[in-house]
Amino acid sequence: MKIKKNLSDADMFRGMEEEESFETALLSDDSRRVKLRKKSSAIKKEAEAMMLPPETIEKLNRCLLEVSMEWLKDKGGDVDWKVVREGTSIIIKPAPAKKKVRS
């Protein structure tokens, strides 16, 4: 087969079919973008499930993140959350995370 000169990439690969591999499957799926923040509709669904307004869920998540970061900086370990009800108040307390024993 003789290779012609001055062809574009599309012209050179015309008629070629590549078998789908791991790499080509990942590259072909570029239309789907991963978002770091949840969509507002997802936050609203969470809020409905928890029976709280979306703004409250956002504030709660922000506070939990801040306390987790302070805990990690001060205590140097992971944190578990203990939920306690006292009358009409709900208290969320940080506690040291128990390490799982691997067998």
Coordinates of N, CA, C and O in Angstrom, one line a residue, residues 67-80 95-97 99:
V67 N -15.9 21.8 61.1 CA -15.6 21.1 62.3 C -14.7 19.9 62.0 O -13.7 19.6 62.7
S68 N -15.0 19.2 60.8 CA -14.1 18.1 60.4 C -12.7 18.5 60.2 O -11.7 17.8 60.6
M69 N -12.5 19.7 59.5 CA -11.2 20.2 59.2 C -10.5 20.6 60.5 O -9.3 20.3 60.7
E70 N -11.2 21.2 61.4 CA -10.6 21.6 62.7 C -10.2 20.3 63.5 O -9.1 20.3 64.1
W71 N -11.0 19.3 63.5 CA -10.8 18.1 64.2 C -9.5 17.4 63.6 O -8.6 17.0 64.3
L72 N -9.5 17.4 62.3 CA -8.3 16.7 61.6 C -7.0 17.5 62.0 O -6.0 16.9 62.2
K73 N -7.1 18.8 62.0 CA -5.9 19.6 62.3 C -5.5 19.5 63.8 O -4.3 19.3 64.0
D74 N -6.4 19.5 64.7 CA -6.1 19.5 66.1 C -5.8 18.1 66.6 O -4.9 17.8 67.3
K75 N -6.7 17.1 66.3 CA -6.6 15.8 66.8 C -5.8 14.8 65.9 O -5.3 13.8 66.4
G76 N -5.7 15.1 64.6 CA -4.9 14.3 63.7 C -5.5 13.0 63.3 O -4.8 12.1 62.9
G77 N -6.8 12.9 63.4 CA -7.4 11.6 63.0 C -8.8 11.9 62.4 O -9.3 13.0 62.4
D78 N -9.4 10.8 61.9 CA -10.7 10.9 61.4 C -11.8 11.1 62.4 O -11.5 10.8 63.6
V79 N -13.0 11.6 62.0 CA -14.0 11.9 62.9 C -15.3 11.1 62.6 O -15.6 10.8 61.4
D80 N -16.0 10.6 63.6 CA -17.3 10.0 63.5 C -18.3 11.0 64.1 O -17.9 11.8 65.0
A95 N -16.6 12.7 67.3 CA -16.0 11.7 68.2 C -14.9 11.1 67.4 O -15.0 11.0 66.1
P96 N -13.9 10.6 68.0 CA -12.8 9.9 67.3 C -13.3 8.7 66.5 O -14.2 7.9 67.0
A97 N -12.9 8.6 65.3 CA -13.3 7.4 64.5 C -12.6 6.2 64.9 O -11.4 6.2 65.2
K99 N -10.9 2.8 64.3 CA -10.2 2.2 63.2 C -10.7 0.7 63.0 O -10.9 0.0 63.9

